[in-house]
PDB file of C-alpha atoms in Angstrom:
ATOM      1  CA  UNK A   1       9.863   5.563  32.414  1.00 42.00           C
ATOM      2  CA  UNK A   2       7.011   6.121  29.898  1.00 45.00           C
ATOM      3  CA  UNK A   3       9.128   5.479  26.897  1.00 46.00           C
ATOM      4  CA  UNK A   4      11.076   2.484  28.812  1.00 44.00           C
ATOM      5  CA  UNK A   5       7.858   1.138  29.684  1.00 43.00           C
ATOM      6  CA  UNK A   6       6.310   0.797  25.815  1.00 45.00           C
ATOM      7  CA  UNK A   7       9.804  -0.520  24.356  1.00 45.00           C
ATOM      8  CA  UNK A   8       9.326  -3.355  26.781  1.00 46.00           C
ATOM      9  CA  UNK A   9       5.552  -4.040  26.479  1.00 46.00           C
ATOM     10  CA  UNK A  10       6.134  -3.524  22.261  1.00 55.00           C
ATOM     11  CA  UNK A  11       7.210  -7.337  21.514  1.00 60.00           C
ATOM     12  CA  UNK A  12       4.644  -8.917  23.694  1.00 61.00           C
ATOM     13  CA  UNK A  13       1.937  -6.476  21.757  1.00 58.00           C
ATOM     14  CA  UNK A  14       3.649  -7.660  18.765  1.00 59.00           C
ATOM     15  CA  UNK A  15       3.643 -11.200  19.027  1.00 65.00           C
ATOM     16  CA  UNK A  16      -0.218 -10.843  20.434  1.00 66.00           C
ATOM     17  CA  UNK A  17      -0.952  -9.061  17.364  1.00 65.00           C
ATOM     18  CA  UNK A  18       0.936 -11.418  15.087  1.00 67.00           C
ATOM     19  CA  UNK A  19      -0.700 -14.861  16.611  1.00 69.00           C
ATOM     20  CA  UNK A  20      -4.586 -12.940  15.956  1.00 76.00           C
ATOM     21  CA  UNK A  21      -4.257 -11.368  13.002  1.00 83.00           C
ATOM     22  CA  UNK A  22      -1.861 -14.062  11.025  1.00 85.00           C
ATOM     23  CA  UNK A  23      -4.792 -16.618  10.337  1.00 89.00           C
ATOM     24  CA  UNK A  24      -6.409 -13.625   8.713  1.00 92.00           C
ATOM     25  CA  UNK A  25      -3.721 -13.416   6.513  1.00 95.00           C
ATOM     26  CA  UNK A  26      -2.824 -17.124   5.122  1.00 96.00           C
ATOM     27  CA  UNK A  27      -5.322 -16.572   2.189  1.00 97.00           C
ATOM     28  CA  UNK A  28      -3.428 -13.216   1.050  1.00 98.00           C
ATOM     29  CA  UNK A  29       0.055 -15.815   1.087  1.00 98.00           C
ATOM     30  CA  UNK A  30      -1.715 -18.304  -0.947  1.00 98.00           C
ATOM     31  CA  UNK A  31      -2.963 -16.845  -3.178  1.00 98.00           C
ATOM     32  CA  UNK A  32       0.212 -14.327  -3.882  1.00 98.00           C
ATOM     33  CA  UNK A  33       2.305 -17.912  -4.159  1.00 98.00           C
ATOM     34  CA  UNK A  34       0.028 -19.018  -6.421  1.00 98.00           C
ATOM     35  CA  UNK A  35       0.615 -15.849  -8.926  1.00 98.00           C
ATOM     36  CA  UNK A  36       4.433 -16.420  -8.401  1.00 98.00           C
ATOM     37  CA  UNK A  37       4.126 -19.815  -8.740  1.00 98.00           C
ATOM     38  CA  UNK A  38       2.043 -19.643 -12.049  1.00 97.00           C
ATOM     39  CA  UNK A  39       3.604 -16.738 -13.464  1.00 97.00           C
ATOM     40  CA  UNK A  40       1.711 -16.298 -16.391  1.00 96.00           C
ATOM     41  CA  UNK A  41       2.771 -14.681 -19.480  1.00 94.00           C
ATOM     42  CA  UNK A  42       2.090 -10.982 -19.565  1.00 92.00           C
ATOM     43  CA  UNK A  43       2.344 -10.671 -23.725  1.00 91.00           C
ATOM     44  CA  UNK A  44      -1.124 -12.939 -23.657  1.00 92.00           C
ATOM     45  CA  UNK A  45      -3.510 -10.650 -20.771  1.00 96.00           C
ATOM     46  CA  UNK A  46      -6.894 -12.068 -20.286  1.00 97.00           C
ATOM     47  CA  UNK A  47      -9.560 -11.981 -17.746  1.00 97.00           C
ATOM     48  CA  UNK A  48      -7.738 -15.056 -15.969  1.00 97.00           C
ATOM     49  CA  UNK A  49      -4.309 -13.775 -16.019  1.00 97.00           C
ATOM     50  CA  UNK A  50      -6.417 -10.791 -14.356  1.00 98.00           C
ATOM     51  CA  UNK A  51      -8.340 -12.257 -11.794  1.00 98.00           C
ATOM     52  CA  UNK A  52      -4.570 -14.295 -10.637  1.00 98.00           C
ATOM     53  CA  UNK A  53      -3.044 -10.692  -9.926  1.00 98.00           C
ATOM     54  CA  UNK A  54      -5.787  -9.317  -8.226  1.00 98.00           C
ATOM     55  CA  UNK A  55      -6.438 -12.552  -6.012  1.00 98.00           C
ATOM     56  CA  UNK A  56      -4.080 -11.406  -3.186  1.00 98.00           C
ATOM     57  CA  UNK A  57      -5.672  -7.897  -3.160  1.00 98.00           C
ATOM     58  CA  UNK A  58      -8.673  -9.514  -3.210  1.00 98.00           C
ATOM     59  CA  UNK A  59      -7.914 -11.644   0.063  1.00 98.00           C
ATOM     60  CA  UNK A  60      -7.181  -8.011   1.835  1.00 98.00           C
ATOM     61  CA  UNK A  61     -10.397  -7.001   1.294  1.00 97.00           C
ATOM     62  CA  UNK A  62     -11.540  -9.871   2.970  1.00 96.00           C
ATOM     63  CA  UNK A  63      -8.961  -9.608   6.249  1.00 96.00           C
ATOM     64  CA  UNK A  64     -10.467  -6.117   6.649  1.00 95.00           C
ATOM     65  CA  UNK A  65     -14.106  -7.498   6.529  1.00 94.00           C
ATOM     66  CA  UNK A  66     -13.148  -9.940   8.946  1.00 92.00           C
ATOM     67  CA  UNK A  67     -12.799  -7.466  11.401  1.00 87.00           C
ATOM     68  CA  UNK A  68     -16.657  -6.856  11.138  1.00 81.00           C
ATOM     69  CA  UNK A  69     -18.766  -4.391   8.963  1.00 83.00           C
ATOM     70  CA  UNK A  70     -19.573  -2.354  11.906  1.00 82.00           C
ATOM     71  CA  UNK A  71     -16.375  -1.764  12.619  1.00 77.00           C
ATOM     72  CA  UNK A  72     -15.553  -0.619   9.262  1.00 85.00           C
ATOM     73  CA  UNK A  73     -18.949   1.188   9.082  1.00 84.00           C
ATOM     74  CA  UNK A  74     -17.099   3.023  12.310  1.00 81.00           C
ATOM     75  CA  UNK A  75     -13.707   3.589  11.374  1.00 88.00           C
ATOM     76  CA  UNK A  76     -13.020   6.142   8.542  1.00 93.00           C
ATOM     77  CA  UNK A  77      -9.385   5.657   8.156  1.00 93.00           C
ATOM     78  CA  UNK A  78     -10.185   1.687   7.343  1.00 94.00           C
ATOM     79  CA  UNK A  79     -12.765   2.197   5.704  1.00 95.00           C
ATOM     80  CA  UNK A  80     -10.346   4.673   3.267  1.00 97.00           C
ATOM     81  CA  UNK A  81      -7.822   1.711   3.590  1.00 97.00           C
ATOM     82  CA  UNK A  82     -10.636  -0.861   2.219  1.00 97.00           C
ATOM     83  CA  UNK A  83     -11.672   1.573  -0.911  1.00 97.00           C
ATOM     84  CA  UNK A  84      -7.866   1.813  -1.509  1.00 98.00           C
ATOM     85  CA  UNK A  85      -8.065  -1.467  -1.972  1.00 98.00           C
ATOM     86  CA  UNK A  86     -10.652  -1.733  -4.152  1.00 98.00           C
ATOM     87  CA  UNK A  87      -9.337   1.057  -6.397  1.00 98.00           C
ATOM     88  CA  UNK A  88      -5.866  -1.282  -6.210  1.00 98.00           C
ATOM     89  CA  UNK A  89      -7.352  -4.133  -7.908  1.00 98.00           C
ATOM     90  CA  UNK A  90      -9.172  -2.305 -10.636  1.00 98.00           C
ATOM     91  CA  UNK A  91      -5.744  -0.554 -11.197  1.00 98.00           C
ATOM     92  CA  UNK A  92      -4.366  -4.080 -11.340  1.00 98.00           C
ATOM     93  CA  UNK A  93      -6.968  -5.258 -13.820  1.00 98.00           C
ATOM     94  CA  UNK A  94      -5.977  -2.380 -16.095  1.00 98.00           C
ATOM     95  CA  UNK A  95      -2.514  -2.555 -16.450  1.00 97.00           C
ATOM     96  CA  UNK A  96      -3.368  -6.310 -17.104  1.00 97.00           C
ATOM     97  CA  UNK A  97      -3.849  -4.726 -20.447  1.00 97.00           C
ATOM     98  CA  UNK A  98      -1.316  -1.752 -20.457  1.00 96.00           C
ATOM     99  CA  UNK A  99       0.447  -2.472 -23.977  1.00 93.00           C
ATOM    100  CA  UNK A 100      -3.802  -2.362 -25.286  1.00 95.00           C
ATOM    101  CA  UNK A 101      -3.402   1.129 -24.492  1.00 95.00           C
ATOM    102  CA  UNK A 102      -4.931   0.898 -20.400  1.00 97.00           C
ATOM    103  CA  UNK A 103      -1.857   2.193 -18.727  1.00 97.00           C
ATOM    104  CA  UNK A 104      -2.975   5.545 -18.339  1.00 97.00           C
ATOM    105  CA  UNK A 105      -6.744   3.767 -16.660  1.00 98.00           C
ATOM    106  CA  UNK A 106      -4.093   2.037 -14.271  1.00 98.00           C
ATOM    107  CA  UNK A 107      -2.636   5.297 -13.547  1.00 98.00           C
ATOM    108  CA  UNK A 108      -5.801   6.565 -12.704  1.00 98.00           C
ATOM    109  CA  UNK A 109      -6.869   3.817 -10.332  1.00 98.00           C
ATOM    110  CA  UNK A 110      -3.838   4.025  -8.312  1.00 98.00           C
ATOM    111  CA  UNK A 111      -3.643   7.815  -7.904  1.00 98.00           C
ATOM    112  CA  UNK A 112      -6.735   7.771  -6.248  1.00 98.00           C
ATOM    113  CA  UNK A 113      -5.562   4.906  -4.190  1.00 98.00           C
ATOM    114  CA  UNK A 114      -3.063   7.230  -2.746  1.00 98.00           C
ATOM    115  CA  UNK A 115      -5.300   9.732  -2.122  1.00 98.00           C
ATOM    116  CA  UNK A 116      -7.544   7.647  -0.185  1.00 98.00           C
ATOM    117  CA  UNK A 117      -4.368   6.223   1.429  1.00 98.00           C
ATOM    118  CA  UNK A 118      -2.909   9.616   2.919  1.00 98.00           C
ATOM    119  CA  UNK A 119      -6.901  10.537   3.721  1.00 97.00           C
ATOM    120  CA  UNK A 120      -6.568   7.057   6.130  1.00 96.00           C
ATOM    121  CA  UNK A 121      -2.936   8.145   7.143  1.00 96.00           C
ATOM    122  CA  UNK A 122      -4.477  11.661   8.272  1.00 94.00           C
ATOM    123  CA  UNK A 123      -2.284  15.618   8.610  1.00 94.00           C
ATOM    124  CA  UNK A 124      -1.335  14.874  12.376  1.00 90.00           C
ATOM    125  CA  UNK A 125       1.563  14.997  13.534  1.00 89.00           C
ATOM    126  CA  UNK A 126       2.699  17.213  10.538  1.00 91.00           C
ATOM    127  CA  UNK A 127       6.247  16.649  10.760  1.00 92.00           C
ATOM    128  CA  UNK A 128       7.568  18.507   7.804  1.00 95.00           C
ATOM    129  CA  UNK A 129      10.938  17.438   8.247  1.00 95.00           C
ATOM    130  CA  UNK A 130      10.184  14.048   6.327  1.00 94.00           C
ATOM    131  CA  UNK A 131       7.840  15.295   3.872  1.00 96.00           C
ATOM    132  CA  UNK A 132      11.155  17.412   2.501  1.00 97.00           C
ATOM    133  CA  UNK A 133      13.283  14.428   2.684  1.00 97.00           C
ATOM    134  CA  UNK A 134      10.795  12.269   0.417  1.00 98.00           C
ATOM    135  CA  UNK A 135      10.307  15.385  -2.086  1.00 98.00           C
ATOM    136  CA  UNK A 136      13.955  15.561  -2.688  1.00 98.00           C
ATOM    137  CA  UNK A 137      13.393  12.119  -3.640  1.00 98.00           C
ATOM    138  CA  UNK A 138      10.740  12.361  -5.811  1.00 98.00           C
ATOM    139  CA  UNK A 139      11.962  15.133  -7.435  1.00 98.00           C
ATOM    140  CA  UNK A 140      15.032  13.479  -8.314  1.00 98.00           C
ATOM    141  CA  UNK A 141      13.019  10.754  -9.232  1.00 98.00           C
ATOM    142  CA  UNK A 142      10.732  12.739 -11.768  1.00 98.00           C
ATOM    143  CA  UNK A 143      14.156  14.895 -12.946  1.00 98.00           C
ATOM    144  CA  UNK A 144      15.494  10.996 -13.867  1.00 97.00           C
ATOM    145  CA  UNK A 145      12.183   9.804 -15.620  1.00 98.00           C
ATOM    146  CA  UNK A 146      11.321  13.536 -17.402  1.00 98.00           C
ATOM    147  CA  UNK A 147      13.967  13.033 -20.441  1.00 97.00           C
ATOM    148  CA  UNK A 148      11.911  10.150 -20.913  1.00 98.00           C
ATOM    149  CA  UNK A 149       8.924  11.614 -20.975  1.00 98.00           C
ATOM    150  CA  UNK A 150       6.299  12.768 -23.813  1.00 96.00           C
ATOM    151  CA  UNK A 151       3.122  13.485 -24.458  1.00 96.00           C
ATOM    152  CA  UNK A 152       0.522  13.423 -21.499  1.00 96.00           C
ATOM    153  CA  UNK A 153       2.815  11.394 -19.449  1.00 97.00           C
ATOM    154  CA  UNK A 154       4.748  14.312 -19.458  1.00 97.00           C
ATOM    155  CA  UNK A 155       2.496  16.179 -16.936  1.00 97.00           C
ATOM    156  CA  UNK A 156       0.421  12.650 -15.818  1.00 98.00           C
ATOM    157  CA  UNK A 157       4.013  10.950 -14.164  1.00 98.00           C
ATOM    158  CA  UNK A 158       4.481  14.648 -12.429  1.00 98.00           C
ATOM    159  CA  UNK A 159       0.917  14.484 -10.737  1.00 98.00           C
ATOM    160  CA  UNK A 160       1.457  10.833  -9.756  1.00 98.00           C
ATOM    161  CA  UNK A 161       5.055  10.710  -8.291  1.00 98.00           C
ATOM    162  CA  UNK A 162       3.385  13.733  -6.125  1.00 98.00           C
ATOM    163  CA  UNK A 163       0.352  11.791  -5.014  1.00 98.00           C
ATOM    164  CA  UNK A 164       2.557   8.445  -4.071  1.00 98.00           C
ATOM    165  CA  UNK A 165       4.608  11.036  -2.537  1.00 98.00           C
ATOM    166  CA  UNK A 166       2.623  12.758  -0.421  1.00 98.00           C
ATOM    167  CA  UNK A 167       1.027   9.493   1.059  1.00 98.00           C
ATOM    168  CA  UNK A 168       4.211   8.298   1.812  1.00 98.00           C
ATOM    169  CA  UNK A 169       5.024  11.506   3.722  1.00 97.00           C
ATOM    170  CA  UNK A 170       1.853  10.816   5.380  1.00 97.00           C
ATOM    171  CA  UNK A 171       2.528   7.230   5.887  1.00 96.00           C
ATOM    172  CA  UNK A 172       6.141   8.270   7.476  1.00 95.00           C
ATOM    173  CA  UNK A 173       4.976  11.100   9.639  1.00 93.00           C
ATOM    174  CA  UNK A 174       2.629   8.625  11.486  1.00 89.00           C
ATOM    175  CA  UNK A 175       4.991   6.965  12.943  1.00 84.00           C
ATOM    176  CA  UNK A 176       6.064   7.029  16.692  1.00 71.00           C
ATOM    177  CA  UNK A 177       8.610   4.950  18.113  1.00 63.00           C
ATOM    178  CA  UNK A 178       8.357   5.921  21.535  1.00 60.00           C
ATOM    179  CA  UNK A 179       4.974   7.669  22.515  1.00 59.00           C
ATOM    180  CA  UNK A 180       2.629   5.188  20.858  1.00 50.00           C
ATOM    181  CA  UNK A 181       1.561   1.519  22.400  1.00 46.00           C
ATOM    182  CA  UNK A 182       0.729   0.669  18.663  1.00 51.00           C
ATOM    183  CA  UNK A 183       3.784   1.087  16.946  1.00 67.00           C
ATOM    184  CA  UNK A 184       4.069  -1.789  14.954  1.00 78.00           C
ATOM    185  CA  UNK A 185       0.651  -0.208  12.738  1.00 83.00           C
ATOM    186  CA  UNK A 186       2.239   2.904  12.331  1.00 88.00           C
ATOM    187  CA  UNK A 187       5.666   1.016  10.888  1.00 90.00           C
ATOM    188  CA  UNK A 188       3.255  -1.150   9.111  1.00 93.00           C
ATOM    189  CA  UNK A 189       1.965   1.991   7.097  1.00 95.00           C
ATOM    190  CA  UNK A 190       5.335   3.436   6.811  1.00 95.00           C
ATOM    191  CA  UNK A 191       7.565   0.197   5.507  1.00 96.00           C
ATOM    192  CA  UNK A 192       4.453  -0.353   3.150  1.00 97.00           C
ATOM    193  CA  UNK A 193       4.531   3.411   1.765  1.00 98.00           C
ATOM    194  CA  UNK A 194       8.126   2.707   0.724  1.00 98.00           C
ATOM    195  CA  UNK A 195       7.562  -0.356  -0.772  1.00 98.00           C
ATOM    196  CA  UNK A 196       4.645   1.303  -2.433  1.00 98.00           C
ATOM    197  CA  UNK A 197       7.249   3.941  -3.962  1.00 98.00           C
ATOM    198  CA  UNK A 198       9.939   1.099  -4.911  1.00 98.00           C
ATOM    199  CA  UNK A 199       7.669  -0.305  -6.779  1.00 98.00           C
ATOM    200  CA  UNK A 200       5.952   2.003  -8.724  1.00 98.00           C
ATOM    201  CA  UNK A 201       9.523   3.549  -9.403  1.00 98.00           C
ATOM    202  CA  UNK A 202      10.554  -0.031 -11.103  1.00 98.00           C
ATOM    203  CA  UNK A 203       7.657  -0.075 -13.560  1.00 98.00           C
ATOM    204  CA  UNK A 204       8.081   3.804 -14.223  1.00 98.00           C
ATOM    205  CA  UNK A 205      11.906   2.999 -15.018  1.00 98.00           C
ATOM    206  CA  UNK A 206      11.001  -0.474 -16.588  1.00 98.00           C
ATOM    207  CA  UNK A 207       8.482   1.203 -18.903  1.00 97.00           C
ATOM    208  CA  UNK A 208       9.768   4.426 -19.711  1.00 97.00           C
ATOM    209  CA  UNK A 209      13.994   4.453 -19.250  1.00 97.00           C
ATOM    210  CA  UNK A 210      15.365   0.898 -19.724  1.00 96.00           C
ATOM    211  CA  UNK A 211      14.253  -2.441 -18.840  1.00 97.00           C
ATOM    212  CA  UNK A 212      15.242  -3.316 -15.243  1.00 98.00           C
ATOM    213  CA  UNK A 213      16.539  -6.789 -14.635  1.00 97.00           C
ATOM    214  CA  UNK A 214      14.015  -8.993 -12.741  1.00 97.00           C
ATOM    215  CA  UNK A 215      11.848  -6.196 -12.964  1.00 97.00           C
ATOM    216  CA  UNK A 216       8.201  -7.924 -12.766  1.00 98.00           C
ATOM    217  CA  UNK A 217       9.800  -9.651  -9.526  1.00 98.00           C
ATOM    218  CA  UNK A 218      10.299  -6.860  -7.818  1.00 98.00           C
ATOM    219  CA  UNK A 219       7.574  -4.794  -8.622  1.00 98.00           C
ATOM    220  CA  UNK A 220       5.458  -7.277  -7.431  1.00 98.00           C
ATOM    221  CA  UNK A 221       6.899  -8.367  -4.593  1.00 98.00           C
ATOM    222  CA  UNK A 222       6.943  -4.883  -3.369  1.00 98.00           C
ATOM    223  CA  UNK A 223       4.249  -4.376  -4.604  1.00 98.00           C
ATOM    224  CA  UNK A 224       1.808  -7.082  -2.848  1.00 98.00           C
ATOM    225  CA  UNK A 225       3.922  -6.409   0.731  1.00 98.00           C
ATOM    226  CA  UNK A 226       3.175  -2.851   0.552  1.00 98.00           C
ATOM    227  CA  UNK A 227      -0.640  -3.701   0.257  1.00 98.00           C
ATOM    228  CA  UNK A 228      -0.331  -6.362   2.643  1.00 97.00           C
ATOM    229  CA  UNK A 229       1.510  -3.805   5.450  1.00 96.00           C
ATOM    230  CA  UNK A 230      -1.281  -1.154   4.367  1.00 97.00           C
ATOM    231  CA  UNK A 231      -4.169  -3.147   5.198  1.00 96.00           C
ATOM    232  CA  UNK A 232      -2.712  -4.076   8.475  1.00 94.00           C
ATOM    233  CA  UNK A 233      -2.040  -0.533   9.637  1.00 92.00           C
ATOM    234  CA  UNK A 234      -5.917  -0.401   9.678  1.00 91.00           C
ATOM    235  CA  UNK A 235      -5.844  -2.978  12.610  1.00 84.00           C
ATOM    236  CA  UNK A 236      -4.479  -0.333  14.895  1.00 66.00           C
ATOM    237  CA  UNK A 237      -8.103   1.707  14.317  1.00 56.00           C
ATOM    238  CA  UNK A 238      -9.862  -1.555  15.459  1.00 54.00           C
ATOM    239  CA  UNK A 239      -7.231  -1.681  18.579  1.00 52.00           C
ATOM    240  CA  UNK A 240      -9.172   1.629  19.592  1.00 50.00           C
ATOM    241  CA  UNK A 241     -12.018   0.794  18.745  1.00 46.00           C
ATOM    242  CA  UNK A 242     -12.203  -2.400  20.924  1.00 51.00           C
ATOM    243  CA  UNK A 243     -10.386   0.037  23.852  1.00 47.00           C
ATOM    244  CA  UNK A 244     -13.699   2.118  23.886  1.00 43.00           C
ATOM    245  CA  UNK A 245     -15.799  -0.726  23.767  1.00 45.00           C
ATOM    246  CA  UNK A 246     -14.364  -2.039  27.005  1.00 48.00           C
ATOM    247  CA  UNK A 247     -14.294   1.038  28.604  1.00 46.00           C
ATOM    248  CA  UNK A 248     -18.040   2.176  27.475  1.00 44.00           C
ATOM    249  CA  UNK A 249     -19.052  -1.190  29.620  1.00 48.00           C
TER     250      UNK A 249
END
């Protein structure tokens, strides 16, 4: 009956959820059409060019902080979601400049990302089961890229694919179809983990094996739904947060 009971209540929950936290979210879809919509050159970077691809990450900032500094000052996991963030669009301002010699900076932003990312995503449940599943594929992934490979990217793609990977694990494990009222946060994280991991396999192939058709596309629409999904899997913290609010008066 439990189970029964949450698949039924899930699509009013949804739709709830969708109708209050959808207004919060029309700045992220204007400004990411207004990076597709420009599309400006990437052979001519500049501070502009810059600011245009870090305008939607920008807007998630602000959806978190429109759930309310104190709840963020209460919350760890969004409050690791929000730094993410942060560390997302310095990555993106870096790799702005990636033929100047800043890919490596990029790299460096995002890997913490993803270790702030499977901090927010937590160790509970384990469930290894997944966790071997998505080494197998970044193994494979890494045995693909490694004849590729030289110098420090050698050992720097290595460390990387096993950061992304390991918050996707996280991101994966989290997720409970039938025992939790919240799915839809938990799918949020997970979908947006494996968008994550499409996309930052396109620019590793892109860049370092051959050039992938539509490749800027794709990383970026992957790329700015993953965020997007990530920053709303923090909305489930404010769920219980609100819960013990009510029930503390």
């Amino acid at each position: 009956m439990g189970r029964v009971s949450a698949l039924q209540i899930q699509p009013e929950v949804y739709t709830s959820k969708v109708k209050s936290e959808g207004p919060k979210l029309v700045p992220f879809f204007k400004a990411t059409c207004i990076y597709f919509v420009l599309w400006l050159p990437t052979s001519s970077p500049s501070w502009f060019s810059a600011l245009i691809k870090c305008l939607p990450i920008f807007c998630l900032w602000m959806f978190l902080l429109a759930h309310g500094i104190n709840f963020l000052g209460t919350q760890p996991s969004a409050r690791k979601i929000l730094a993410g963030l942060i560390f997302s669009a310095l990555g993106d301002a870096f790799l702005i400049w990636q033929e100047q010699g800043y890919f490596i900076h990029g790299l460096l932003m995002f890997a913490i990302t993803h270790v702030l990312y499977s901090s927010a995503f937590g160790m509970k449940p384990m469930k290894p089961v997944p966790g071997y599943v998505v080494m197998v594929i970044c193994g494979v992934s890494y045995l693909m890229l490694y004849p590729y490979l030289s110098g420090p990217f050698t050992y720097l793609v290595a460390v990387y694919i096993t950061l992304i990977g390991f918050m996707g694990w996280r991101a994966i494990a989290g997720m409970q179809l039938f025992n939790d009222l919240w799915t839809w946060t938990k799918l949020s994280a997970c979908l947006g983990a494996v968008l994550f991991m499409v996309s930052d396999l396109t620019i590793a192939v892109n860049k370092f094996c051959f050039p992938v058709p539509y490749s800027r596309a794709i990383i970026m629409a992957t790329y700015y739904a993953a965020q997007m999904l990530i920053a709303l899997s923090a909305v489930e913290c404010k769920d219980d947060h609100d819960r013990t609010i009510q029930k503390m008066n």
